[in-house]
């Protein structure tokens, strides 16, 4: 699953770069710079469906050679919006990939998501655009690819499936108190683990209280649906450490009583069936003799037919 | 004495010494008597008498008192009667039909549709009630036990959790079993055998009463919540049938409430048609399979079928599944989202991983054969167990105790399995297991045995179908299959109301999944055999088919329940194979139980190699007949004779005391005679009756279905001397056959027309005998040819 998510991140990221074409080199970690914006300004004029169908390599040479009449081109305001969208997209995608493993996306990327969502909404619900064509129509719905839309939806899906909103406060602009509390508890446990790294039996005994508290906090948050992928992943790792690395498992000590009680229970039906067999009166059925044709000729006939 | 010798067929109650007197005159008679009644099987086919017990020395004793034998499968009980499916076209009927306008018939048709709609609606509601109640109760139980187990895993004392689980189970089951055993024993089991019999035309006492429905619903909830290896689907069919019988009559005799509606439908013909709609609605609600429901009715009770009836039944089924769906969607908080059409939800089988390939079909057939063998094993064990239960565990308190023991043992076995299982699986991301147990597994993992045992059976089936590959290890599945098989065999036939569908599916799904896993380990080519879920489905179908041996309807039910037509072909193949293989060993579970209940059940065809038997050998003779104008005293005497419970009496032109048989001119039923006596329709009162209103068909319907016993009708000494004219009330055109008609021919007539009495006449139309259902049902094909069943009092 995580691998898949990461792949999605990477591909989404790649998409982003190709689409907005700020960055010539396909390298997610390269941060976008404002000076690239100027070249991006030219982009709308170059945004020809035919050209997009052609390969990326011949993009510039083709695009420069052709322009459209004024009214079909994207106006400046929209171009500006597009530029900002691109920037924020890259920032967010970059953040996602950076914090993919161990998963820390919710804690670190919520600002990126919020700003991306803002600009997307701006474009979608843009009414104040000068001219008769709104940016929403010109940017999002003029070709069959509908790139801006698809790109955003992909990332939005990722964000939704990560359930990051549950870890943030109501305004979505900071981590919620419960999340912070959980992380504090988690840190306590981890530092305890650190302390007893050598001796696992000691660790199992001494860190049990903090680990148990962590479990309780986690369980409560799970019940209240306040978990996001960050916390789930952190908890998963901790549980793995606890059970697999330190082998703090519960001993199976009660085999004897369980066997005793079970065999007693299994013994009961045998007694029951035996006693009912021996003591219960067997149910008998009274046979009734039906009336048939009185003469015996019928029976004789049957016998004749077969002898 | 003359009267007695005229009696028709079976003497039911009390001492039948008087009845046998005529049989004892003559040496040949004695011989005949011995052959038929000596406890041995009268083996006609090979012309030998196989005596099961040594009876020859006690032959004289046999003659003087009734022979008693332990209960077995080769008996026919006297307590079952036929339904009067055949319409009596007497003068009253003709008059009523004449009176009714064209509009009246239209209204009647509309009313039938309304009734079918109501049947579907109410059945759906009942299914909804059962579903919610079971979910709630099982939820409480499992969360209590789970908390307890979690607490004791850490601090020790798990044996206490075991006891808690067992006690909770037993408590639920005890309540359910008490209700069934003490208040309405007919509500025990799945009810499908009983409904099958009803649709076949046998009146099973109390089977379609409101009280039975109440006990049934309550019992199902208790036994499923009590964690027995049972399902809640089978009883839905019974519930639907009861709803249909109740609604169509517009009244409840249990509640003594008459709504004065639907009075026209108060007779066996109409009621039985509605009951088939109810059974279909029940199937439909249970599995979300409306077409399967219709086909179930078609398969089980369809000797008389017509297009309009089928269409109405389909309507009832659709309404039922829709109602359930709608109300469950409200319950789940998403009104209008119709996503749970049946009680059992198999989940969706779609996506590429569950497609099958041509080369898998031989594997499916092998699985079908395996299912047939396992199903036959199930039925054989259950057969012996049921015989033991009938013979020795017949007292209600013993039955309740047995049910409680089974519940406790089920809990114990489950707990032991879970406790000793080392199969730990990581918690899935979708977290389908509602009550996952960790026990000794690592944190973040759950005990995989617990998903199978610590759950309601339906949920276990679903996880076997849909959990991703690798959720179960083979050992877990193997042990689970074995344990659950034993528990399910043991459970079916207890005095609790519960069905066998789900346990069969569960057993099959478990070994099917095991089969799938083994395949993938053997072939090691991951991609093709990757999904064990589809093998679980095929295994489930094979096991269920091997146990119940239904064909067409089961295929459609499974296809509809899984929602994938793609699997129609493999499921059909599997069911065919399972049926062929299983039938080689023993018949289906429902048929086994029908036999053990000694029901005179008529199969589709007369037994083969029976063409040489003629109506003369089959019929009962001599027949008790009435004259066209009969003395009241004689009628009362015949009806109140406790040693006979004849129901139909041929009406003859005149009977003489000599042997000359009277000419047939009609047939009258006991119920009609009782109504006539009650209203004192005597010839002598005809003059005074003119001032009263004339007797109508409505008077007969009002008494239906529980006609008062003859003892409750007082006939004074004067009245005994009166005469009664039966001409107006008898069925003037009963079906008759000549004496030489072969058994298959009689059988066909009986089965296809739903007859209750068939008069056998000689060349001069004189009544010589009467064929009833029990005369026909007693022949069956045994190991050594044609065998005859005994009549017994149960």
Coordinates of N, CA and C in Angstrom, one line a residue, chain B residues 375-505:
Chain B
X375 N -21.5 -33.9 1.8 CA -22.9 -33.7 2.1 C -23.6 -35.0 2.5
X376 N -23.3 -36.1 1.8 CA -23.9 -37.4 2.1 C -23.5 -37.8 3.5
X377 N -22.2 -37.6 3.8 CA -21.8 -37.9 5.2 C -22.5 -37.2 6.2
X378 N -22.7 -35.9 5.9 CA -23.5 -35.0 6.8 C -24.9 -35.6 7.1
X379 N -25.5 -36.0 5.9 CA -26.9 -36.4 6.0 C -27.0 -37.8 6.8
X380 N -26.0 -38.7 6.5 CA -26.1 -40.0 7.1 C -25.9 -39.8 8.6
X381 N -24.9 -39.0 9.0 CA -24.7 -38.9 10.5 C -26.0 -38.2 11.1
X382 N -26.5 -37.2 10.4 CA -27.6 -36.5 11.0 C -28.9 -37.4 11.0
X383 N -29.0 -38.3 10.1 CA -30.1 -39.3 10.0 C -30.1 -40.2 11.3
X384 N -28.9 -40.7 11.6 CA -28.8 -41.6 12.8 C -29.1 -40.8 14.1
X385 N -28.5 -39.6 14.1 CA -28.7 -38.8 15.2 C -30.1 -38.4 15.4
X386 N -30.8 -38.1 14.3 CA -32.2 -37.8 14.5 C -33.1 -39.0 14.9
X387 N -32.7 -40.1 14.4 CA -33.5 -41.3 14.9 C -33.3 -41.5 16.4
X388 N -32.0 -41.3 16.8 CA -31.8 -41.4 18.3 C -32.6 -40.4 19.0
X389 N -32.6 -39.2 18.5 CA -33.3 -38.1 19.2 C -34.8 -38.4 19.3
X390 N -35.4 -38.9 18.2 CA -36.8 -39.2 18.2 C -37.1 -40.3 19.2
X391 N -36.2 -41.3 19.2 CA -36.5 -42.4 20.1 C -36.3 -42.1 21.6
X392 N -35.2 -41.4 21.9 CA -34.8 -41.3 23.3 C -35.0 -39.9 23.9
X393 N -34.8 -38.9 23.0 CA -34.9 -37.5 23.6 C -36.2 -36.9 23.1
X394 N -37.3 -37.4 23.7 CA -38.5 -36.8 23.2 C -39.2 -36.0 24.3
X395 N -38.7 -36.0 25.5 CA -39.3 -35.1 26.5 C -38.8 -33.7 26.3
X396 N -39.7 -32.7 26.5 CA -39.2 -31.3 26.2 C -38.0 -30.9 27.1
X397 N -38.0 -31.3 28.4 CA -36.9 -30.8 29.2 C -35.6 -31.4 28.8
X398 N -35.7 -32.7 28.3 CA -34.4 -33.3 27.8 C -34.0 -32.5 26.5
X399 N -34.9 -32.2 25.7 CA -34.6 -31.4 24.5 C -33.9 -30.1 24.8
X400 N -34.5 -29.4 25.8 CA -33.9 -28.1 26.1 C -32.5 -28.4 26.6
X401 N -32.3 -29.4 27.5 CA -31.0 -29.7 28.0 C -30.0 -30.0 26.9
X402 N -30.4 -30.7 25.9 CA -29.6 -31.1 24.8 C -29.1 -29.8 24.1
X403 N -30.1 -29.0 23.8 CA -29.7 -27.8 23.1 C -28.7 -26.9 23.9
X404 N -28.9 -26.9 25.2 CA -28.0 -26.1 26.0 C -26.6 -26.7 26.0
X405 N -26.6 -28.0 26.0 CA -25.3 -28.7 26.0 C -24.5 -28.4 24.7
X406 N -25.3 -28.5 23.6 CA -24.7 -28.2 22.3 C -24.1 -26.8 22.3
X407 N -24.9 -25.9 22.8 CA -24.4 -24.5 22.8 C -23.2 -24.3 23.6
X408 N -23.1 -25.0 24.8 CA -21.9 -24.9 25.6 C -20.7 -25.5 25.0
X409 N -21.0 -26.7 24.3 CA -19.9 -27.3 23.7 C -19.4 -26.5 22.5
X410 N -20.3 -25.9 21.8 CA -19.9 -25.1 20.7 C -18.9 -24.0 21.2
X411 N -19.3 -23.3 22.2 CA -18.5 -22.3 22.8 C -17.1 -22.9 23.2
X412 N -17.2 -24.0 23.8 CA -15.9 -24.6 24.3 C -15.0 -24.9 23.2
X413 N -15.5 -25.6 22.2 CA -14.7 -26.0 21.0 C -14.1 -24.7 20.4
X414 N -15.0 -23.7 20.2 CA -14.5 -22.5 19.6 C -13.4 -21.9 20.4
X415 N -13.6 -21.8 21.7 CA -12.6 -21.2 22.5 C -11.3 -22.0 22.5
X416 N -11.4 -23.3 22.6 CA -10.2 -24.1 22.6 C -9.4 -23.9 21.3
X417 N -10.2 -23.9 20.2 CA -9.5 -23.7 18.9 C -8.8 -22.4 18.8
X418 N -9.5 -21.3 19.3 CA -8.9 -20.0 19.3 C -7.6 -20.0 20.2
X419 N -7.8 -20.6 21.3 CA -6.7 -20.5 22.3 C -5.5 -21.2 21.8
X420 N -5.6 -22.4 21.2 CA -4.4 -23.1 20.8 C -4.0 -22.8 19.4
X421 N -4.7 -21.8 18.7 CA -4.2 -21.5 17.4 C -3.0 -20.5 17.4
X422 N -2.1 -20.8 16.6 CA -0.9 -19.9 16.5 C -0.9 -19.0 15.3
X423 N -2.1 -19.0 14.6 CA -2.1 -18.3 13.3 C -2.5 -16.9 13.6
X424 N -1.5 -16.0 13.4 CA -1.7 -14.6 13.6 C -1.6 -13.8 12.3
X425 N -2.5 -12.9 12.1 CA -2.5 -12.2 10.8 C -2.6 -10.7 11.2
X426 N -1.9 -9.9 10.4 CA -2.0 -8.4 10.6 C -3.4 -7.9 10.4
X427 N -3.7 -6.9 11.2 CA -5.1 -6.3 11.0 C -5.1 -5.7 9.6
X428 N -6.2 -5.9 9.0 CA -6.4 -5.4 7.6 C -6.7 -3.9 7.7
X429 N -6.4 -3.2 6.7 CA -6.7 -1.7 6.7 C -8.2 -1.4 6.7
X430 N -8.9 -2.3 6.1 CA -10.4 -2.0 6.0 C -11.1 -2.5 7.3
X431 N -10.3 -3.3 8.1 CA -10.8 -3.7 9.4 C -12.2 -4.3 9.3
X432 N -12.4 -5.4 8.6 CA -13.7 -6.0 8.4 C -14.1 -6.8 9.6
X433 N -13.2 -7.2 10.4 CA -13.5 -8.0 11.6 C -14.0 -7.1 12.7
X434 N -15.2 -7.3 13.0 CA -15.8 -6.5 14.0 C -15.3 -6.9 15.4
X435 N -15.2 -8.2 15.6 CA -14.8 -8.6 16.9 C -13.5 -9.4 16.8
X436 N -12.4 -8.7 16.4 CA -11.1 -9.4 16.3 C -10.5 -9.6 17.6
X437 N -10.0 -10.8 17.8 CA -9.3 -11.1 19.1 C -7.8 -11.1 18.9
X438 N -7.1 -10.5 19.8 CA -5.7 -10.6 19.7 C -5.1 -11.8 20.4
X439 N -5.6 -11.9 21.6 CA -5.1 -13.0 22.5 C -3.6 -13.0 22.6
X440 N -2.9 -14.0 22.1 CA -1.4 -14.1 22.3 C -0.7 -13.6 21.1
X441 N -1.4 -13.0 20.2 CA -0.7 -12.5 19.0 C 0.0 -11.2 19.3
X442 N 0.9 -10.9 18.4 CA 1.6 -9.6 18.6 C 0.6 -8.5 18.4
X443 N 1.0 -7.3 19.0 CA 0.2 -6.2 18.9 C 0.0 -5.8 17.4
X444 N -1.2 -5.4 17.0 CA -1.4 -5.1 15.6 C -1.8 -6.3 14.8
X445 N -1.8 -7.4 15.4 CA -2.3 -8.6 14.7 C -3.5 -9.2 15.4
X446 N -4.1 -10.1 14.7 CA -5.3 -10.7 15.4 C -5.2 -12.2 15.1
X447 N -6.0 -12.9 15.9 CA -6.0 -14.4 15.8 C -6.9 -14.8 14.7
X448 N -6.3 -15.5 13.7 CA -7.1 -15.8 12.5 C -8.2 -16.8 12.8
X449 N -8.0 -17.7 13.7 CA -9.0 -18.7 14.0 C -10.3 -17.9 14.6
X450 N -10.0 -16.8 15.3 CA -11.1 -16.1 15.9 C -12.0 -15.5 14.9
X451 N -11.5 -15.1 13.7 CA -12.4 -14.6 12.7 C -13.4 -15.6 12.2
X452 N -13.0 -16.8 12.3 CA -13.9 -17.9 11.8 C -14.9 -18.3 13.0
X453 N -14.4 -18.3 14.2 CA -15.2 -18.8 15.3 C -15.9 -17.8 16.1
X454 N -15.2 -16.6 16.3 CA -15.7 -15.6 17.2 C -16.5 -14.6 16.4
X455 N -17.5 -15.1 15.8 CA -18.3 -14.3 14.9 C -19.6 -14.9 14.6
X456 N -20.6 -14.2 14.1 CA -21.8 -14.9 13.6 C -21.4 -15.6 12.3
X457 N -22.0 -16.7 12.1 CA -21.6 -17.5 10.9 C -21.7 -16.8 9.6
X458 N -22.6 -15.9 9.4 CA -22.7 -15.1 8.2 C -21.4 -14.3 7.9
X459 N -21.0 -13.7 9.0 CA -19.8 -12.9 8.8 C -18.6 -13.7 8.5
X460 N -18.5 -14.9 9.1 CA -17.4 -15.8 8.8 C -17.4 -16.2 7.4
X461 N -18.6 -16.5 6.9 CA -18.7 -16.9 5.4 C -18.2 -15.7 4.6
X462 N -18.6 -14.5 4.9 CA -18.2 -13.4 4.1 C -16.7 -13.2 4.2
X463 N -16.1 -13.4 5.3 CA -14.6 -13.2 5.4 C -13.9 -14.3 4.6
X464 N -14.5 -15.5 4.6 CA -13.9 -16.6 3.9 C -13.9 -16.3 2.4
X465 N -15.0 -15.7 1.9 CA -15.1 -15.4 0.5 C -14.2 -14.2 0.1
X466 N -14.1 -13.3 1.0 CA -13.5 -12.0 0.5 C -12.2 -11.6 1.1
X467 N -11.8 -12.2 2.2 CA -10.5 -11.8 2.7 C -9.4 -12.0 1.7
X468 N -8.4 -11.1 1.7 CA -7.4 -11.3 0.7 C -6.6 -12.6 0.9
X469 N -6.0 -13.0 -0.2 CA -5.2 -14.3 -0.1 C -4.2 -14.1 1.1
X470 N -4.0 -15.2 1.8 CA -3.0 -15.1 2.9 C -3.6 -14.8 4.2
X471 N -4.9 -14.6 4.3 CA -5.5 -14.3 5.6 C -5.7 -15.5 6.5
X472 N -5.7 -16.7 5.9 CA -5.8 -17.9 6.7 C -4.7 -18.8 6.4
X473 N -4.2 -19.5 7.3 CA -3.2 -20.6 6.9 C -4.0 -21.9 6.9
X474 N -3.4 -22.8 6.0 CA -4.2 -24.0 5.7 C -4.6 -24.9 7.0
X475 N -3.7 -24.9 7.9 CA -4.0 -25.7 9.1 C -5.2 -25.2 9.8
X476 N -5.3 -23.8 10.0 CA -6.4 -23.2 10.6 C -7.7 -23.7 9.9
X477 N -7.7 -23.6 8.6 CA -8.9 -23.9 7.8 C -9.3 -25.3 8.0
X478 N -8.3 -26.2 7.9 CA -8.6 -27.6 8.0 C -9.2 -28.0 9.4
X479 N -8.6 -27.5 10.4 CA -9.2 -27.7 11.7 C -10.6 -27.2 11.9
X480 N -10.7 -26.0 11.3 CA -12.0 -25.3 11.4 C -13.1 -26.1 10.7
X481 N -12.7 -26.5 9.5 CA -13.7 -27.3 8.7 C -14.2 -28.5 9.5
X482 N -13.2 -29.2 10.0 CA -13.5 -30.5 10.8 C -14.5 -30.1 12.0
X483 N -14.0 -29.2 12.8 CA -14.8 -28.9 14.0 C -16.2 -28.4 13.6
X484 N -16.2 -27.5 12.6 CA -17.5 -26.9 12.3 C -18.5 -28.0 11.7
X485 N -17.9 -28.9 10.9 CA -18.7 -30.0 10.4 C -19.4 -30.7 11.5
X486 N -18.6 -31.1 12.4 CA -19.1 -31.9 13.5 C -20.2 -31.1 14.3
X487 N -19.9 -29.9 14.5 CA -20.9 -29.1 15.3 C -22.2 -28.9 14.5
X488 N -22.0 -28.7 13.2 CA -23.2 -28.4 12.4 C -24.1 -29.7 12.3
X489 N -23.5 -30.8 12.1 CA -24.2 -32.1 12.0 C -25.0 -32.3 13.3
X490 N -24.3 -32.0 14.4 CA -24.8 -32.2 15.7 C -26.0 -31.3 16.0
X491 N -25.9 -30.0 15.5 CA -26.8 -29.0 15.8 C -28.1 -29.2 15.0
X492 N -28.0 -29.6 13.8 CA -29.3 -29.6 13.0 C -30.2 -30.7 13.5
X493 N -31.4 -30.4 13.8 CA -32.3 -31.3 14.4 C -32.5 -31.1 15.9
X494 N -31.8 -30.2 16.4 CA -32.1 -29.8 17.8 C -33.5 -29.1 17.9
X495 N -34.0 -29.0 19.1 CA -35.3 -28.4 19.3 C -35.1 -26.9 19.4
X496 N -34.4 -26.3 18.4 CA -34.4 -24.9 18.3 C -34.7 -24.5 16.9
X497 N -35.2 -23.3 16.6 CA -35.5 -23.0 15.2 C -34.3 -22.4 14.6
X498 N -33.8 -23.0 13.6 CA -32.6 -22.6 12.9 C -32.4 -23.3 11.6
X499 N -31.7 -22.7 10.8 CA -31.5 -23.2 9.4 C -30.2 -23.9 9.2
X500 N -30.0 -24.6 8.1 CA -28.8 -25.3 7.8 C -28.0 -24.7 6.7
X501 N -28.6 -23.7 6.0 CA -28.0 -23.1 4.9 C -26.6 -22.5 5.2
X502 N -26.6 -21.7 6.2 CA -25.3 -20.9 6.5 C -24.3 -21.9 7.0
X503 N -24.6 -22.8 8.0 CA -23.5 -23.7 8.4 C -22.9 -24.5 7.2
X504 N -23.8 -24.9 6.3 CA -23.3 -25.7 5.1 C -22.4 -24.8 4.3
X505 N -22.8 -23.6 4.1 CA -22.0 -22.6 3.3 C -20.7 -22.4 4.0

